[in-house]
PDB file of C-alpha atoms and ligand atoms in Angstrom:
ATOM      1  CA  MET I   1      96.100 -18.082 -22.905  1.00 95.00           C
ATOM      2  CA  LEU I   2      92.605 -18.647 -21.371  1.00 98.00           C
ATOM      3  CA  ILE I   3      90.616 -15.597 -20.355  1.00 98.00           C
ATOM      4  CA  ILE I   4      87.648 -16.134 -18.296  1.00 98.00           C
ATOM      5  CA  LEU I   5      84.966 -13.600 -18.302  1.00 99.00           C
ATOM      6  CA  ASP I   6      82.089 -12.627 -15.860  1.00 99.00           C
ATOM      7  CA  ARG I   7      79.065 -11.720 -18.148  1.00 98.00           C
ATOM      8  CA  ASP I   8      76.705  -9.035 -16.707  1.00 98.00           C
ATOM      9  CA  GLY I   9      78.706  -5.868 -16.220  1.00 98.00           C
ATOM     10  CA  VAL I  10      81.525  -6.946 -18.165  1.00 98.00           C
ATOM     11  CA  ILE I  11      80.174  -8.169 -21.842  1.00 98.00           C
ATOM     12  CA  ASN I  12      76.701  -6.652 -21.478  1.00 98.00           C
ATOM     13  CA  GLU I  13      75.187  -3.547 -19.872  1.00 98.00           C
ATOM     14  CA  TYR I  14      74.414  -4.141 -16.146  1.00 97.00           C
ATOM     15  CA  ASP I  15      72.627  -1.731 -13.943  1.00 95.00           C
ATOM     16  CA  GLY I  16      72.050  -3.966 -11.025  1.00 94.00           C
ATOM     17  CA  ASN I  17      68.639  -5.260 -12.322  1.00 95.00           C
ATOM     18  CA  TYR I  18      68.266  -8.645 -13.705  1.00 97.00           C
ATOM     19  CA  ILE I  19      68.500  -9.193 -17.268  1.00 97.00           C
ATOM     20  CA  CYS I  20      65.260 -11.439 -17.954  1.00 97.00           C
ATOM     21  CA  SER I  21      64.785 -11.348 -21.721  1.00 97.00           C
ATOM     22  CA  VAL I  22      66.980 -11.718 -24.625  1.00 98.00           C
ATOM     23  CA  ASP I  23      65.642  -7.984 -25.757  1.00 97.00           C
ATOM     24  CA  ASP I  24      67.215  -6.704 -22.482  1.00 97.00           C
ATOM     25  CA  TRP I  25      70.486  -8.187 -23.150  1.00 98.00           C
ATOM     26  CA  HIS I  26      72.760  -5.493 -24.617  1.00 98.00           C
ATOM     27  CA  PRO I  27      76.404  -5.815 -25.224  1.00 98.00           C
ATOM     28  CA  ILE I  28      78.814  -2.990 -23.760  1.00 98.00           C
ATOM     29  CA  PRO I  29      80.057  -1.101 -26.782  1.00 97.00           C
ATOM     30  CA  GLY I  30      83.303  -2.506 -27.777  1.00 98.00           C
ATOM     31  CA  SER I  31      83.056  -5.722 -25.713  1.00 98.00           C
ATOM     32  CA  ILE I  32      82.434  -8.032 -28.508  1.00 98.00           C
ATOM     33  CA  GLU I  33      85.028  -6.586 -30.662  1.00 98.00           C
ATOM     34  CA  ALA I  34      87.431  -7.076 -27.879  1.00 98.00           C
ATOM     35  CA  MET I  35      86.625 -10.516 -27.372  1.00 98.00           C
ATOM     36  CA  ALA I  36      86.995 -11.202 -31.017  1.00 98.00           C
ATOM     37  CA  ARG I  37      90.453  -9.493 -31.161  1.00 97.00           C
ATOM     38  CA  LEU I  38      91.651 -11.881 -28.111  1.00 97.00           C
ATOM     39  CA  CYS I  39      90.253 -15.032 -30.066  1.00 97.00           C
ATOM     40  CA  LYS I  40      91.982 -13.830 -33.466  1.00 96.00           C
ATOM     41  CA  ALA I  41      95.148 -13.691 -31.355  1.00 96.00           C
ATOM     42  CA  GLY I  42      94.981 -17.158 -30.531  1.00 95.00           C
ATOM     43  CA  HIS I  43      93.407 -16.689 -26.733  1.00 97.00           C
ATOM     44  CA  ARG I  44      90.512 -18.669 -25.485  1.00 97.00           C
ATOM     45  CA  ILE I  45      87.604 -17.203 -23.915  1.00 98.00           C
ATOM     46  CA  ALA I  46      85.216 -18.638 -21.348  1.00 98.00           C
ATOM     47  CA  ILE I  47      82.654 -17.343 -19.247  1.00 98.00           C
ATOM     48  CA  ALA I  48      81.671 -17.674 -15.786  1.00 98.00           C
ATOM     49  CA  THR I  49      78.411 -16.132 -14.682  1.00 98.00           C
ATOM     50  CA  ASN I  50      76.139 -16.263 -11.630  1.00 98.00           C
ATOM     51  CA  GLN I  51      72.526 -16.489 -12.812  1.00 98.00           C
ATOM     52  CA  SER I  52      70.482 -16.717  -9.606  1.00 98.00           C
ATOM     53  CA  GLY I  53      67.532 -15.149 -11.456  1.00 98.00           C
ATOM     54  CA  ILE I  54      67.081 -18.775 -12.598  1.00 98.00           C
ATOM     55  CA  ALA I  55      66.447 -19.979  -9.099  1.00 98.00           C
ATOM     56  CA  ARG I  56      64.238 -16.720  -8.266  1.00 98.00           C
ATOM     57  CA  GLY I  57      62.043 -17.545 -11.139  1.00 98.00           C
ATOM     58  CA  PHE I  58      62.915 -14.588 -13.082  1.00 98.00           C
ATOM     59  CA  TYR I  59      63.722 -16.449 -16.325  1.00 98.00           C
ATOM     60  CA  GLY I  60      64.498 -19.766 -17.354  1.00 98.00           C
ATOM     61  CA  THR I  61      67.487 -21.784 -18.635  1.00 98.00           C
ATOM     62  CA  ASP I  62      65.637 -21.555 -22.228  1.00 98.00           C
ATOM     63  CA  VAL I  63      65.767 -17.727 -22.114  1.00 98.00           C
ATOM     64  CA  LEU I  64      69.474 -17.895 -20.923  1.00 98.00           C
ATOM     65  CA  ASP I  65      70.513 -20.082 -23.646  1.00 98.00           C
ATOM     66  CA  ARG I  66      68.944 -17.584 -26.173  1.00 98.00           C
ATOM     67  CA  MET I  67      70.889 -14.898 -24.458  1.00 98.00           C
ATOM     68  CA  HIS I  68      73.935 -16.734 -25.113  1.00 98.00           C
ATOM     69  CA  ASP I  69      73.123 -17.778 -28.749  1.00 98.00           C
ATOM     70  CA  LYS I  70      72.722 -13.810 -29.233  1.00 98.00           C
ATOM     71  CA  LEU I  71      76.170 -13.204 -27.841  1.00 98.00           C
ATOM     72  CA  GLN I  72      77.679 -16.272 -29.864  1.00 98.00           C
ATOM     73  CA  ARG I  73      75.963 -15.078 -32.966  1.00 98.00           C
ATOM     74  CA  LEU I  74      77.328 -11.434 -32.453  1.00 98.00           C
ATOM     75  CA  LEU I  75      80.871 -12.772 -31.736  1.00 98.00           C
ATOM     76  CA  THR I  76      80.855 -15.189 -34.606  1.00 98.00           C
ATOM     77  CA  ALA I  77      80.150 -12.320 -36.880  1.00 98.00           C
ATOM     78  CA  GLN I  78      83.202 -10.628 -35.538  1.00 97.00           C
ATOM     79  CA  GLY I  79      85.299 -13.724 -36.175  1.00 97.00           C
ATOM     80  CA  GLY I  80      85.527 -15.027 -32.407  1.00 98.00           C
ATOM     81  CA  SER I  81      83.952 -17.844 -30.389  1.00 98.00           C
ATOM     82  CA  ILE I  82      83.586 -18.803 -26.752  1.00 98.00           C
ATOM     83  CA  SER I  83      84.866 -22.224 -25.469  1.00 98.00           C
ATOM     84  CA  PHE I  84      82.593 -22.634 -22.773  1.00 98.00           C
ATOM     85  CA  ILE I  85      79.988 -20.905 -20.745  1.00 98.00           C
ATOM     86  CA  ALA I  86      79.581 -22.087 -17.091  1.00 98.00           C
ATOM     87  CA  TYR I  87      76.646 -20.459 -15.279  1.00 98.00           C
ATOM     88  CA  CYS I  88      75.412 -21.031 -11.555  1.00 98.00           C
ATOM     89  CA  PRO I  89      71.572 -21.228 -11.678  1.00 98.00           C
ATOM     90  CA  HIS I  90      71.455 -21.295  -8.000  1.00 98.00           C
ATOM     91  CA  HIS I  91      70.193 -19.119  -5.083  1.00 98.00           C
ATOM     92  CA  PRO I  92      72.600 -17.704  -2.759  1.00 97.00           C
ATOM     93  CA  ASP I  93      70.761 -19.584   0.058  1.00 98.00           C
ATOM     94  CA  ASP I  94      71.167 -22.962  -1.688  1.00 97.00           C
ATOM     95  CA  GLY I  95      74.591 -23.735  -0.468  1.00 97.00           C
ATOM     96  CA  CYS I  96      75.862 -24.721  -3.840  1.00 98.00           C
ATOM     97  CA  ASP I  97      79.551 -24.782  -4.666  1.00 97.00           C
ATOM     98  CA  CYS I  98      79.633 -23.165  -7.929  1.00 98.00           C
ATOM     99  CA  ARG I  99      78.065 -19.361  -7.169  1.00 98.00           C
ATOM    100  CA  LYS I 100      81.130 -16.975  -7.384  1.00 98.00           C
ATOM    101  CA  PRO I 101      83.009 -16.180  -5.066  1.00 98.00           C
ATOM    102  CA  LEU I 102      83.401 -20.006  -4.831  1.00 98.00           C
ATOM    103  CA  THR I 103      85.206 -21.669  -7.538  1.00 98.00           C
ATOM    104  CA  GLY I 104      82.925 -24.413  -8.902  1.00 98.00           C
ATOM    105  CA  LEU I 105      82.203 -22.478 -12.261  1.00 98.00           C
ATOM    106  CA  LEU I 106      86.221 -22.097 -12.731  1.00 98.00           C
ATOM    107  CA  GLU I 107      86.588 -25.712 -12.104  1.00 98.00           C
ATOM    108  CA  GLN I 108      83.861 -26.496 -14.562  1.00 98.00           C
ATOM    109  CA  ILE I 109      85.794 -24.563 -17.182  1.00 98.00           C
ATOM    110  CA  ARG I 110      89.095 -26.198 -16.146  1.00 98.00           C
ATOM    111  CA  ASN I 111      87.616 -29.628 -16.679  1.00 98.00           C
ATOM    112  CA  HIS I 112      85.575 -28.921 -19.760  1.00 98.00           C
ATOM    113  CA  LEU I 113      89.025 -27.619 -21.505  1.00 98.00           C
ATOM    114  CA  HIS I 114      90.991 -30.472 -19.978  1.00 98.00           C
ATOM    115  CA  LEU I 115      93.100 -28.444 -18.050  1.00 98.00           C
ATOM    116  CA  THR I 116      95.048 -29.280 -14.872  1.00 97.00           C
ATOM    117  CA  THR I 117      95.467 -25.739 -13.617  1.00 97.00           C
ATOM    118  CA  LEU I 118      94.227 -22.350 -14.264  1.00 98.00           C
ATOM    119  CA  LYS I 119      97.306 -20.982 -13.176  1.00 97.00           C
ATOM    120  CA  GLY I 120      98.287 -18.369 -15.786  1.00 94.00           C
ATOM    121  CA  ALA I 121      94.651 -17.534 -16.775  1.00 98.00           C
ATOM    122  CA  ILE I 122      92.864 -14.404 -16.169  1.00 98.00           C
ATOM    123  CA  MET I 123      89.673 -13.720 -14.624  1.00 98.00           C
ATOM    124  CA  VAL I 124      87.930 -10.416 -15.712  1.00 98.00           C
ATOM    125  CA  GLY I 125      85.094  -9.178 -13.718  1.00 98.00           C
ATOM    126  CA  ASP I 126      83.227  -6.038 -12.315  1.00 98.00           C
ATOM    127  CA  SER I 127      82.441  -7.502  -8.804  1.00 98.00           C
ATOM    128  CA  ARG I 128      84.500  -8.501  -6.043  1.00 98.00           C
ATOM    129  CA  LYS I 129      83.258 -11.985  -6.078  1.00 98.00           C
ATOM    130  CA  ASP I 130      84.707 -12.334  -9.609  1.00 98.00           C
ATOM    131  CA  LEU I 131      87.962 -11.296  -8.274  1.00 98.00           C
ATOM    132  CA  GLU I 132      87.899 -13.614  -5.346  1.00 98.00           C
ATOM    133  CA  ALA I 133      86.781 -16.572  -7.277  1.00 98.00           C
ATOM    134  CA  GLY I 134      89.511 -16.089  -9.781  1.00 98.00           C
ATOM    135  CA  PHE I 135      92.330 -15.286  -7.134  1.00 98.00           C
ATOM    136  CA  ALA I 136      91.106 -18.585  -5.254  1.00 98.00           C
ATOM    137  CA  ALA I 137      91.357 -20.731  -8.620  1.00 98.00           C
ATOM    138  CA  SER I 138      94.922 -19.301  -9.382  1.00 98.00           C
ATOM    139  CA  CYS I 139      93.954 -16.872 -12.047  1.00 98.00           C
ATOM    140  CA  GLN I 140      95.236 -13.300 -12.280  1.00 98.00           C
ATOM    141  CA  PRO I 141      92.296 -11.291 -11.391  1.00 98.00           C
ATOM    142  CA  VAL I 142      91.333  -8.171 -13.477  1.00 98.00           C
ATOM    143  CA  LEU I 143      88.763  -5.519 -12.626  1.00 98.00           C
ATOM    144  CA  VAL I 144      86.727  -3.710 -15.276  1.00 98.00           C
ATOM    145  CA  ARG I 145      85.244  -0.255 -14.330  1.00 98.00           C
ATOM    146  CA  THR I 146      81.924  -1.174 -16.328  1.00 98.00           C
ATOM    147  CA  GLY I 147      78.820  -2.502 -14.614  1.00 98.00           C
ATOM    148  CA  ASN I 148      79.596  -2.682 -10.808  1.00 97.00           C
ATOM    149  CA  GLY I 149      83.284  -1.901 -11.378  1.00 98.00           C
ATOM    150  CA  LYS I 150      83.632   1.608 -10.182  1.00 98.00           C
ATOM    151  CA  ASP I 151      81.973   0.771  -6.767  1.00 98.00           C
ATOM    152  CA  THR I 152      84.043  -2.592  -6.545  1.00 98.00           C
ATOM    153  CA  GLU I 153      87.313  -0.482  -7.262  1.00 98.00           C
ATOM    154  CA  HIS I 154      86.216   2.058  -4.345  1.00 98.00           C
ATOM    155  CA  HIS I 155      85.623  -0.766  -1.963  1.00 97.00           C
ATOM    156  CA  LEU I 156      88.748  -2.511  -2.772  1.00 98.00           C
ATOM    157  CA  LYS I 157      90.656   0.687  -1.617  1.00 96.00           C
ATOM    158  CA  THR I 158      89.503   0.296   1.991  1.00 96.00           C
ATOM    159  CA  ARG I 159      89.170  -3.612   1.703  1.00 97.00           C
ATOM    160  CA  PRO I 160      91.511  -5.030  -0.681  1.00 97.00           C
ATOM    161  CA  ILE I 161      91.655  -9.065  -1.470  1.00 97.00           C
ATOM    162  CA  PRO I 162      94.537 -10.260   0.626  1.00 97.00           C
ATOM    163  CA  GLY I 163      97.436 -11.400  -1.340  1.00 96.00           C
ATOM    164  CA  ALA I 164      95.703 -10.306  -4.646  1.00 97.00           C
ATOM    165  CA  ASN I 165      97.157  -7.915  -7.124  1.00 96.00           C
ATOM    166  CA  VAL I 166      94.119  -6.581  -8.889  1.00 97.00           C
ATOM    167  CA  ALA I 167      94.754  -4.942 -12.466  1.00 97.00           C
ATOM    168  CA  ILE I 168      91.997  -2.310 -13.288  1.00 98.00           C
ATOM    169  CA  TYR I 169      90.915  -1.177 -16.737  1.00 98.00           C
ATOM    170  CA  ASP I 170      88.108   1.213 -17.767  1.00 98.00           C
ATOM    171  CA  ASN I 171      86.445  -1.661 -19.878  1.00 98.00           C
ATOM    172  CA  LEU I 172      86.971  -4.744 -21.526  1.00 98.00           C
ATOM    173  CA  GLY I 173      88.247  -3.220 -24.872  1.00 98.00           C
ATOM    174  CA  VAL I 174      90.932  -1.322 -22.818  1.00 98.00           C
ATOM    175  CA  PHE I 175      92.006  -4.366 -21.137  1.00 98.00           C
ATOM    176  CA  SER I 176      92.063  -6.306 -24.299  1.00 97.00           C
ATOM    177  CA  ASP I 177      94.341  -3.780 -26.147  1.00 96.00           C
ATOM    178  CA  ALA I 178      96.619  -3.596 -23.212  1.00 95.00           C
ATOM    179  CA  PHE I 179      96.658  -7.277 -22.726  1.00 96.00           C
ATOM    180  CA  LEU I 180      97.453  -7.960 -26.599  1.00 95.00           C
ATOM    181  CA  LEU I 181     100.090  -5.177 -26.532  1.00 92.00           C
ATOM    182  CA  GLY I 182     101.607  -7.232 -23.633  1.00 83.00           C
ATOM    183  CA  SER I 183     101.662  -4.021 -21.444  1.00 50.00           C
ATOM    184  CA  GLY I 184      99.903  -2.746 -18.471  1.00 44.00           C
ATOM    185  CA  LEU I 185      99.141  -6.222 -17.016  1.00 52.00           C
ATOM    186  CA  GLU I 186     100.597  -6.512 -13.951  1.00 51.00           C
ATOM    187  CA  LYS I 187     101.713  -9.928 -12.581  1.00 49.00           C
ATOM    188  CA  PRO I 188     100.471 -11.193  -9.197  1.00 44.00           C
ATOM    189  CA  SER I 189     102.680 -10.615  -6.417  1.00 39.00           C
TER     190      SER I 189
HETATM  191 MG1   MG S 201      79.212  -8.919 -13.048  1.00 83.78          MG
HETATM  192 ZN1   ZN S 202      75.538 -22.689  -8.089  1.00 83.78          ZN
END
């Protein structure tokens, strides 16, 4: 199965501030191991991440590439790999079609992996826009309580995503364990 992950607040620590250097990029404890477990079980992992810090001039694509090299290195050491990383470098005001909650990044992943649909794939995020993008692209949306996740969970209670059945886990490690055990992941209604 294809599992698409948001990056900030899902894989790496995120406190609301832009991560502008490789040294400031720190994996959430257990997230790399969780990704490795999914890979070793035969699942594919892709990443869809909004990186408007590029358009804002906070860091360049060279720095972003080095952050992703760091991630890939850590994951390779655990026996996993990432199939594709799609990122939106644009500003929210740019009117691009890839910034989540739009589905452009997910379509890039679908095309790169030569899939006709993302139906059956999973989108894991900590923000509402991740869940909305995933749901709009036919993925099962999964929320984790790391990063923005607790706030997102709170807001979903008063303003659910119409039609979406969002599964919620404490972090990527707990999600991965539940997913690999084949329990706890609710099907979309
Ligand atoms: Mg995030
Ligand atoms: Zn974009």
